[in-house]
XYZ file of C-alpha atoms in Angstrom:
247
model
C -6.269 -6.202 24.237
C -5.588 -7.968 21.383
C -1.686 -7.749 20.253
C -3.040 -7.995 16.600
C -0.912 -5.855 13.969
C -4.261 -5.764 11.654
C -7.553 -5.544 13.015
C -10.894 -6.633 11.048
C -14.580 -4.779 11.556
C -17.442 -5.307 9.083
C -19.638 -2.720 8.384
C -22.889 -3.371 6.347
C -20.846 -5.434 3.441
C -17.726 -3.579 3.716
C -14.582 -5.367 5.516
C -12.383 -2.349 7.413
C -9.006 -3.316 7.715
C -6.672 -1.494 10.050
C -3.217 -1.369 10.146
C -2.058 -1.475 13.996
C 1.476 -1.454 14.526
C 2.013 2.589 15.894
C 5.828 1.402 17.349
C 7.104 1.301 13.912
C 4.679 3.580 12.058
C 2.835 0.673 10.100
C 6.446 -0.888 8.785
C 5.814 -3.729 6.393
C 7.299 -6.268 8.943
C 6.919 -9.961 7.961
C 3.892 -9.924 10.283
C 2.194 -7.140 9.623
C 2.627 -8.246 5.964
C 1.528 -11.870 7.014
C -1.566 -10.526 8.993
C -2.791 -8.291 6.502
C -2.578 -10.856 3.293
C -4.405 -13.494 6.062
C -7.150 -10.780 6.648
C -7.426 -9.782 2.530
C -7.602 -13.596 1.651
C -10.600 -14.006 4.341
C -12.407 -11.015 3.064
C -11.630 -12.349 -0.539
C -13.810 -15.361 0.242
C -16.358 -13.637 1.787
C -19.477 -13.212 -0.766
C -20.983 -11.054 1.254
C -18.776 -8.228 0.923
C -18.694 -5.322 -1.602
C -15.821 -3.824 -0.873
C -12.673 -3.534 1.455
C -11.454 -0.351 3.561
C -7.724 -0.217 4.318
C -7.051 2.408 6.721
C -4.599 2.845 9.565
C -5.152 3.291 13.436
C -3.266 6.488 13.638
C -2.020 9.386 11.296
C 0.858 7.435 9.447
C -0.162 5.255 6.995
C 2.886 3.411 6.215
C 6.788 4.152 6.631
C 7.531 1.168 4.343
C 10.179 -1.150 4.940
C 10.818 -2.385 8.920
C 14.827 -1.024 8.772
C 15.504 -3.025 11.938
C 13.819 -6.240 10.767
C 15.484 -6.003 7.263
C 19.217 -6.049 9.028
C 18.468 -10.087 10.322
C 16.283 -11.320 8.071
C 16.020 -12.847 4.523
C 14.959 -10.055 2.144
C 14.308 -11.790 -0.438
C 11.742 -14.069 1.285
C 10.287 -10.332 3.016
C 10.032 -8.840 -0.509
C 8.209 -12.069 -1.895
C 5.927 -11.568 0.901
C 5.195 -8.019 -0.013
C 4.807 -8.760 -3.715
C 2.159 -11.774 -2.727
C 0.508 -8.717 -0.051
C 0.391 -6.287 -3.604
C -0.810 -9.330 -5.550
C -3.526 -10.061 -3.051
C -4.967 -6.934 -3.076
C -5.087 -6.256 -6.827
C -6.939 -10.026 -7.143
C -9.091 -9.736 -4.397
C -12.636 -9.833 -5.935
C -13.911 -6.814 -4.893
C -12.800 -3.592 -4.955
C -10.086 -2.109 -2.262
C -10.635 1.390 -0.989
C -7.417 3.085 0.635
C -7.844 5.742 3.400
C -4.807 7.977 3.935
C -4.743 10.163 7.034
C -1.500 10.477 7.135
C 2.154 10.367 5.585
C 3.503 7.522 3.313
C 6.607 6.547 2.476
C 8.481 4.043 0.507
C 7.045 0.482 0.231
C 3.708 1.722 1.459
C 3.322 3.209 -1.550
C 3.199 -0.414 -2.968
C -0.274 -0.668 -0.919
C -1.551 2.701 -2.423
C -0.624 1.974 -5.936
C -2.352 -1.566 -5.520
C -5.686 -0.277 -4.310
C -8.564 0.366 -6.690
C -9.590 3.843 -4.935
C -7.842 5.699 -3.160
C -9.133 8.872 -0.774
C -6.541 11.359 1.351
C -6.392 14.289 3.276
C -5.064 17.133 1.177
C -1.974 17.385 3.904
C -0.413 13.958 3.121
C 3.100 13.632 2.050
C 4.452 10.974 0.013
C 8.243 9.796 -0.884
C 10.081 7.010 -2.552
C 12.958 7.217 -0.230
C 14.438 3.815 -1.126
C 17.260 5.902 -3.301
C 18.348 7.621 -0.553
C 19.223 4.514 1.242
C 21.184 2.767 -1.613
C 17.770 0.922 -2.820
C 15.006 1.233 -5.457
C 11.673 0.900 -5.191
C 11.832 -2.971 -6.787
C 8.770 -4.618 -5.538
C 6.302 -1.768 -5.578
C 7.495 -0.825 -9.000
C 5.085 -2.951 -10.639
C 1.714 -1.117 -9.183
C 2.922 2.212 -9.055
C 4.044 1.678 -12.925
C 0.777 0.818 -13.846
C -0.812 3.699 -12.326
C 1.811 6.712 -13.037
C 3.316 8.565 -15.974
C 6.741 7.539 -16.877
C 7.853 11.249 -16.206
C 6.569 11.036 -12.754
C 7.662 7.597 -11.820
C 11.196 8.932 -13.221
C 10.831 12.080 -11.114
C 9.663 10.301 -7.582
C 11.713 7.100 -7.963
C 15.122 9.048 -8.642
C 15.032 11.859 -6.631
C 13.117 10.444 -3.499
C 11.904 13.993 -2.379
C 8.758 14.386 -0.676
C 5.361 15.067 -2.935
C 1.993 16.418 -1.599
C -1.499 15.108 -2.421
C -2.300 17.108 -5.164
C 0.418 16.158 -7.199
C -0.264 12.343 -6.345
C -3.825 13.162 -7.850
C -2.407 14.808 -10.654
C -0.344 11.609 -11.690
C -2.416 9.266 -10.817
C -1.780 7.872 -7.361
C -4.913 8.661 -5.511
C -8.518 9.444 -6.534
C -9.724 11.916 -4.477
C -8.328 14.651 -2.122
C -9.963 16.293 0.586
C -9.541 18.685 3.400
C -9.251 16.564 6.784
C -12.651 17.356 8.114
C -14.337 16.107 5.115
C -12.533 12.490 4.646
C -15.097 10.754 6.764
C -17.626 12.176 4.765
C -15.940 11.385 1.204
C -14.938 7.745 2.293
C -18.467 7.205 3.499
C -19.685 8.560 -0.155
C -17.529 6.062 -1.948
C -18.542 3.248 0.338
C -22.074 3.874 -0.199
C -21.618 3.720 -3.817
C -19.919 0.203 -3.456
C -23.062 -1.069 -1.424
C -25.182 0.385 -4.289
C -23.536 -1.756 -7.131
C -24.370 -5.464 -7.536
C -21.777 -7.903 -6.147
C -21.401 -9.370 -9.909
C -20.968 -6.270 -11.362
C -18.301 -4.919 -8.941
C -16.342 -8.543 -9.195
C -16.513 -8.470 -13.336
C -15.488 -4.644 -13.395
C -12.651 -4.969 -11.387
C -11.571 -8.370 -13.036
C -11.678 -6.157 -16.253
C -9.286 -3.232 -14.655
C -7.068 -4.955 -13.005
C -5.967 -7.993 -15.627
C -2.980 -6.003 -16.940
C -1.813 -5.341 -13.154
C -2.400 -9.180 -12.231
C 0.180 -9.979 -15.375
C 2.603 -7.677 -14.587
C 2.877 -9.401 -11.113
C 2.865 -12.424 -12.512
C 6.087 -11.869 -15.478
C 7.795 -9.483 -13.035
C 7.274 -10.673 -9.449
C 9.975 -12.825 -8.877
C 12.586 -10.874 -10.461
C 11.892 -7.478 -8.451
C 11.927 -9.889 -5.271
C 15.168 -11.331 -5.885
C 16.595 -7.539 -6.953
C 15.146 -6.159 -3.868
C 16.398 -8.887 -1.658
C 20.099 -8.265 -3.213
C 20.045 -4.382 -2.874
C 18.896 -4.652 0.867
C 21.710 -7.112 1.773
C 24.598 -4.841 -0.254
C 26.943 -3.087 2.221
C 25.746 0.155 1.062
C 22.123 -0.360 2.439
C 22.973 -2.069 5.167
C 25.351 1.010 6.333
C 22.568 3.283 5.207
C 19.591 1.702 6.861
C 21.596 1.113 10.034
C 22.491 5.010 10.477
C 19.080 5.616 9.511
C 17.544 3.607 12.565
C 20.195 5.578 14.843
C 18.427 8.942 13.652
């Protein structure tokens, strides 16, 4: 069996990219980020596609940064990799649909916010937990601030509290919320709608919708990567992350 952390299958003009790193709950390790970015780049060059579906192989969609790795690597470089991944999602010629079967934490919300359409179970929980580790949601602030109202962003960024799917939809993070037993059908309907569109129309509509977000990545991406790395390497964050890993 392949030991890849991201797998691609194709389903009638839709590339299905599946995160498959259960050992760390699909944390954004350098390897996972690199593999997902590569798959997305290949999908972007595939002119037969009408969309990409991003999902996980198990209930947890993404637990955020890989805290064990964060103690040993250059986190400015890692942050630039995550900025690049989010930019790739936003810049992909065709829509990216994100399916959420379970919890999303911290950096994982950047993948969600960078996607074009997001469908989730009604029992999915979210949290921007960075502040509780002496960090800030820096690299993911770019797509999140593009999606959220300023008041919702302040609430979630500053409190680190968990919020549910209904609240996530209310404030623009997700598109559709359905009971778990209806998620397959709901995702299928969205993908069928993308298949029914002409690729040229999908490409041009996404270009119009995404122009401001891509400009924000270009304007602020490097600044946010440097801030993120500085915070990750601080004594406070290193101490709190080490304690979190031990729990």
